[in-house]
Coordinates of C-alpha atoms in Angstrom, one line a residue:
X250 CA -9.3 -16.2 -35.3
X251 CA -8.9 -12.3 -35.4
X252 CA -5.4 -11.7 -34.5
X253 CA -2.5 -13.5 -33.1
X254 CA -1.7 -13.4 -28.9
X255 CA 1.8 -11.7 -29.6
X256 CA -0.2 -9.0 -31.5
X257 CA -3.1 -8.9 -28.8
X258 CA -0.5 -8.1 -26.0
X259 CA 1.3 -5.3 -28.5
X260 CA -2.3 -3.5 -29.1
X261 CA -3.5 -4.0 -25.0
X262 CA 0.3 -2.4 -24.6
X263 CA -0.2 0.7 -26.3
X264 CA -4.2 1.0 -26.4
X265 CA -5.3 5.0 -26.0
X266 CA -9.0 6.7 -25.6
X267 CA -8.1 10.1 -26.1
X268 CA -5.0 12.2 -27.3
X269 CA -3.4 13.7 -24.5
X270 CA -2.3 16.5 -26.4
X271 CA -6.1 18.0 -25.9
X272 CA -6.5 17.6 -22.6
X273 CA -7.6 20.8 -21.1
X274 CA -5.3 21.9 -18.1
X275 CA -8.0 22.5 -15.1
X276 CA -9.2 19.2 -15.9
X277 CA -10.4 17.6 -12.7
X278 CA -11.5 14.0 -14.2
X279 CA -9.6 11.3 -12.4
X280 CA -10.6 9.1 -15.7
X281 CA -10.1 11.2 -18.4
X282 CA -8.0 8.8 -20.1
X283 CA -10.6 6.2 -20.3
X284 CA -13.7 8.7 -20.4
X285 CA -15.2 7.7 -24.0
X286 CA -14.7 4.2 -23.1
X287 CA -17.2 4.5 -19.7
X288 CA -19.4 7.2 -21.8
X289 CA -19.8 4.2 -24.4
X290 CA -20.6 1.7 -21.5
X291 CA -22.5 3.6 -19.9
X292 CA -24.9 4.8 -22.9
X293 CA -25.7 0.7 -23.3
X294 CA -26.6 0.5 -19.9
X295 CA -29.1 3.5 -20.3
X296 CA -31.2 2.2 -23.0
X297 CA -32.8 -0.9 -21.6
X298 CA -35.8 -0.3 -19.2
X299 CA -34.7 -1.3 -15.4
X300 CA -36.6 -4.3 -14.4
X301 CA -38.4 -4.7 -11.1
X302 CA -36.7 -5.6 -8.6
X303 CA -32.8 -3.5 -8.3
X304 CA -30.3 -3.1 -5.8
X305 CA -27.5 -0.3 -5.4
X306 CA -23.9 -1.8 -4.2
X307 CA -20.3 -1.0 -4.7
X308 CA -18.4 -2.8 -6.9
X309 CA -13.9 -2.8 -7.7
X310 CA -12.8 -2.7 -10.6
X311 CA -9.2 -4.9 -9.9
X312 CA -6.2 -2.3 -10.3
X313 CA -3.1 -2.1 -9.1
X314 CA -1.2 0.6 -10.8
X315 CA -0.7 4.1 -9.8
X316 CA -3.7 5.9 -8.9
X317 CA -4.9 8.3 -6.7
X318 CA -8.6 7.6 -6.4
X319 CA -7.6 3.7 -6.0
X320 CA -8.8 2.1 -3.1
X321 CA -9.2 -1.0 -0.7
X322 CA -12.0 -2.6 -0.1
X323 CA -11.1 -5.5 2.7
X324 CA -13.2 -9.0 2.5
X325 CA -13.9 -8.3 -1.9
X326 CA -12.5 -11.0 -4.1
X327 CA -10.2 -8.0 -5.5
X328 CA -9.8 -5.6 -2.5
X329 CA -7.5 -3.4 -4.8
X330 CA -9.1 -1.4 -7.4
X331 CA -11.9 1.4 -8.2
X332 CA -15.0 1.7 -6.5
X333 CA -18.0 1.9 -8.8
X334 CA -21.4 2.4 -7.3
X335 CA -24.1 0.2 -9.9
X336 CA -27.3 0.2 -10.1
X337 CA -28.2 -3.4 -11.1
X338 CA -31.5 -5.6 -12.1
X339 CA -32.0 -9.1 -10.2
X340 CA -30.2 -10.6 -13.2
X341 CA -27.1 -9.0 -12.7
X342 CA -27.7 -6.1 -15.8
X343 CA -26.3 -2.9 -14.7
X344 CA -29.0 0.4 -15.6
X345 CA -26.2 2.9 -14.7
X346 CA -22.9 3.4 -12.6
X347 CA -21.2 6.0 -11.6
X348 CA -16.8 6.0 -10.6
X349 CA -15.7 7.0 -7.0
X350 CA -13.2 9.7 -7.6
X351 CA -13.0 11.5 -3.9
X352 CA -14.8 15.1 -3.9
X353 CA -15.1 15.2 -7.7
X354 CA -17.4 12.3 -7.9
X355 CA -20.0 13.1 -10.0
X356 CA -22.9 13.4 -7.6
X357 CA -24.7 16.3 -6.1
X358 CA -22.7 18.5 -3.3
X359 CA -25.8 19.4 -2.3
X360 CA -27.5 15.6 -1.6
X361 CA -24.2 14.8 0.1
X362 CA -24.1 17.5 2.8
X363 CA -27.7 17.0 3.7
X364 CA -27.8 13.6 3.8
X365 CA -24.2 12.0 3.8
X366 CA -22.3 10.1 0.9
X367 CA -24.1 6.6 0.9
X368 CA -27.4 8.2 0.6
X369 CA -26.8 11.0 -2.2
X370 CA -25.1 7.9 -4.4
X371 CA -28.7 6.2 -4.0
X372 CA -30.2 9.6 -4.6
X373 CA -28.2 10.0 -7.9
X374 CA -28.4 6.2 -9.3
X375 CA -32.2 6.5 -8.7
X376 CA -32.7 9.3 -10.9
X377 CA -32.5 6.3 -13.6
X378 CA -35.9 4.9 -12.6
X379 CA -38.0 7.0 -14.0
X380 CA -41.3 5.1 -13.3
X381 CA -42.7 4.0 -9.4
X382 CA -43.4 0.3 -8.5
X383 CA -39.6 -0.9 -8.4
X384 CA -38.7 -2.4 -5.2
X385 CA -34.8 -1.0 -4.6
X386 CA -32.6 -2.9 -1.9
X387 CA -29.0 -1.6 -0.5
X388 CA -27.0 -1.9 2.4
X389 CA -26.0 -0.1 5.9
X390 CA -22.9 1.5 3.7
X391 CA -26.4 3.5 2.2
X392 CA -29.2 3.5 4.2
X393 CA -30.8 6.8 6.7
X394 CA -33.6 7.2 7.6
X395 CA -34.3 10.3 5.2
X396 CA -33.1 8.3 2.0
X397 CA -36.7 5.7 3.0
X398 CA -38.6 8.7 3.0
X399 CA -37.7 10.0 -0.4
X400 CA -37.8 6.9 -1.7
X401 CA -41.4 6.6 -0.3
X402 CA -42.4 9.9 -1.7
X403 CA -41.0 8.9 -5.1
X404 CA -43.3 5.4 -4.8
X405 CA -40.0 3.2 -4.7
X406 CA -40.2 0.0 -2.6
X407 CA -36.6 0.2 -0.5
X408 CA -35.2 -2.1 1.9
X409 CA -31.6 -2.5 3.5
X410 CA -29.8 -3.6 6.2
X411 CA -29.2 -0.7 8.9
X412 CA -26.5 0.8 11.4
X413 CA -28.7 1.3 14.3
X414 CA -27.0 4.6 15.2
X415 CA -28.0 6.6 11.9
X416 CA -31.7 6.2 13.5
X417 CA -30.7 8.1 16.9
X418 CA -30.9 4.4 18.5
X419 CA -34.9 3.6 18.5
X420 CA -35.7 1.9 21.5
X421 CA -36.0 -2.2 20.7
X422 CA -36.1 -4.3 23.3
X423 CA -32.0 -5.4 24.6
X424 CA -30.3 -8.1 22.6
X425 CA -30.5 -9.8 26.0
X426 CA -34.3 -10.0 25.9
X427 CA -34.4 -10.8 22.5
X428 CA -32.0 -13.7 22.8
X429 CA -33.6 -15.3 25.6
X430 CA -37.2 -15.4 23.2
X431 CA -35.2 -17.5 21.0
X432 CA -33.7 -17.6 17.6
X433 CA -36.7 -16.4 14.9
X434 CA -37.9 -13.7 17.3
X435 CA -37.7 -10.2 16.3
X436 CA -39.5 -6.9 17.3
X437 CA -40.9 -3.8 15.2
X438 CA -40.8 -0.2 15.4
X439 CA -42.9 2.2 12.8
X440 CA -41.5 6.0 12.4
X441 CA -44.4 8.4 13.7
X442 CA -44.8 9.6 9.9
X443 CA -45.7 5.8 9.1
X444 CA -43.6 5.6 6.7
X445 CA -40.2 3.9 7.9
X446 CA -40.9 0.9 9.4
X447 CA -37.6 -0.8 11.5
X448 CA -37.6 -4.7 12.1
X449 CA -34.9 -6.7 14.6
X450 CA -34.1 -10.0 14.1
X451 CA -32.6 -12.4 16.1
X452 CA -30.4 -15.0 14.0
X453 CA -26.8 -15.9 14.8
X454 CA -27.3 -12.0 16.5
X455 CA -28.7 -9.6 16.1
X456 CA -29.7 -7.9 12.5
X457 CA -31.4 -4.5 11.8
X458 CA -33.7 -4.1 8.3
X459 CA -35.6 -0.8 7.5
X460 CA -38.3 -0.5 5.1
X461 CA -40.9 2.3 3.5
X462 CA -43.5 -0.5 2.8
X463 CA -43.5 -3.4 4.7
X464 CA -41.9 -5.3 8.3
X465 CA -42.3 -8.2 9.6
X466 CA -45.5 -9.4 7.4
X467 CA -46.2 -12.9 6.7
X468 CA -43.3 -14.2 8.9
X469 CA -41.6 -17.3 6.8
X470 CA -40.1 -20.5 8.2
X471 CA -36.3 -20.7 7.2
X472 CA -33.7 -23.7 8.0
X473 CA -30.4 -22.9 9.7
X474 CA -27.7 -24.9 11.1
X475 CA -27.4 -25.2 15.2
X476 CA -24.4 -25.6 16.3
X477 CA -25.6 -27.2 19.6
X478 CA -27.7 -29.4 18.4
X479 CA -25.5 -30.3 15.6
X480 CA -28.4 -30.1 12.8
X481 CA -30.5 -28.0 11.2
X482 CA -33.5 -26.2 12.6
X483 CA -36.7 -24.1 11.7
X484 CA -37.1 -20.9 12.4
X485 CA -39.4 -17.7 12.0
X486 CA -37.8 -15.2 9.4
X487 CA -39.5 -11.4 9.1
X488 CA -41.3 -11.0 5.6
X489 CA -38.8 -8.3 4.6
X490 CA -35.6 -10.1 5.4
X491 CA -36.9 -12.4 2.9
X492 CA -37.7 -10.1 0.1
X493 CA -33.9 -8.3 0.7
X494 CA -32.1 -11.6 0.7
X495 CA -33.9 -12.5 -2.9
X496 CA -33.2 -8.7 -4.6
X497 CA -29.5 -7.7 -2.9
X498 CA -27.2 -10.0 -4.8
X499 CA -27.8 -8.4 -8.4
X500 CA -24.3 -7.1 -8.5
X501 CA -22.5 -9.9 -7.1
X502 CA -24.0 -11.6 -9.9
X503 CA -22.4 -8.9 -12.1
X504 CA -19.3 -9.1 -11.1
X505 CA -19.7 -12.6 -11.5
X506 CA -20.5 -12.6 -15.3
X507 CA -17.5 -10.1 -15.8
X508 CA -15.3 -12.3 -13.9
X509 CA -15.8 -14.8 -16.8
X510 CA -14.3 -12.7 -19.6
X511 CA -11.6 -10.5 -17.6
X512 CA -8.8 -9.5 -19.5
X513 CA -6.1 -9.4 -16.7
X514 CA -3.8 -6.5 -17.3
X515 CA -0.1 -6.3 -15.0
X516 CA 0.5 -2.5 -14.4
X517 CA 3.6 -1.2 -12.7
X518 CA 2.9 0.0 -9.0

């Protein structure tokens, strides 16, 4: 209704943010040719109150042309692309985001040699919450131990998935014991400050979960398949497996929703 597809393609051809004639020379931004376009997003996102429940996760952003910040991502629907870290609601609305761009990533230098990367990009995203009583869920790519206790101090609910390593390996009794209680069983470790609790779960194998404000709980009953019985069982499920697996897919939906209005653009390589 607005414009013919010839004259579409022409305009998404030649479409420019900024005039390059003004860039300053010891400019370091990887996207300053598409800066006032993320500024704009990115003010939207910023005015709507985060809802309750959020998760943090990486996100691409398909691309294949030439760029040096691109990267690959192995097992995402569009391994090639930029990485963009989101903060996003249960619904799939992103509260803020923030570009991957190697060492001039904007994120505190400071967060990231105390803590390491994953943690200072939840330290940065969660600046955006600016009242307690969210619940916040990520994954092992994020999670340490210190990241659960600022988020504790700072009254945020957080749970993810672990690498068992980044907790100098707490001692849980052997995958061996654990499989021979069954699938459903899991065991529980609390940090001596009481504020990191640690939960191992015994599904298909072995899975690690941390928390700052709850483990095991009210154990629920969930149905998975047996493959030697060739049918569906029931099986104990730790209460905060359950509350990760309803809050962690907020950007999946995202990237969902944007999937549906993509506007596919070939670039040379």
């Amino acid at each position: 209704d607005c414009m013919s597809y010839e004259r579409f393609l022409e305009i998404r051809a030649n479409i420019h943010f900024v005039d390059k004639t003004k860039i300053a020379e010891d400019c370091i931004d990887k996207f300053f040719l598409v800066r006032p376009l993320i500024n704009s997003i990115r003010k939207r996102c910023l005015e709507k109150e985060p809802e309750e429940f959020l998760c943090i996760d990486e996100q691409i952003i398909p691309f294949k042309g030439r760029l040096n910040v691109k990267q690959y991502v192995k097992g995402k629907p569009s391994p090639w692309g930029i990485k963009n870290f989101v903060l996003c609601g249960k619904s799939g609305y992103p509260y803020d985001f923030v570009l991957y761009q190697g060492k001039n990533t904007e994120i505190s230098a400071f967060d990231i040699n105390a803590y390491g990367f994953g943690t200072a990009v939840v330290l940065h995203l969660m600046k955006r919450i600016s009242t307690p009583g969210h619940s916040l869920y990520f994954d092992n790519y994020f999670s340490s131990y210190h990241l659960f206790e600022v988020l504790h101090n700072f009254k945020i609910n957080a749970a993810g998935t672990v690498r068992i390593n980044r907790f100098k390996n707490p001692p849980f009794i052997s995958d061996k014991e654990l499989k021979l209680k069954g699938r459903g069983s899991s065991d529980e470790l609390v940090g001596n400050n009481e504020k990191v609790v640690l939960v191992k779960w015994q599904d298909n194998k072995s899975i690690y979960i941390a928390s700052n404000y709850k483990g095991k709980g009210e154990e629920k009953v969930v149905t998975r398949w047996d493959k030697k019985k060739s049918k569906y069982v029931d099986i104990k499920q730790p209460e905060v497996i359950s509350d990760y697996n309803f809050g962690i897919g907020g950007v999946d939906s995202l990237a969902q929703l944007i999937s549906y209005y993509r506007i596919f653009s070939k670039s040379k390589k």
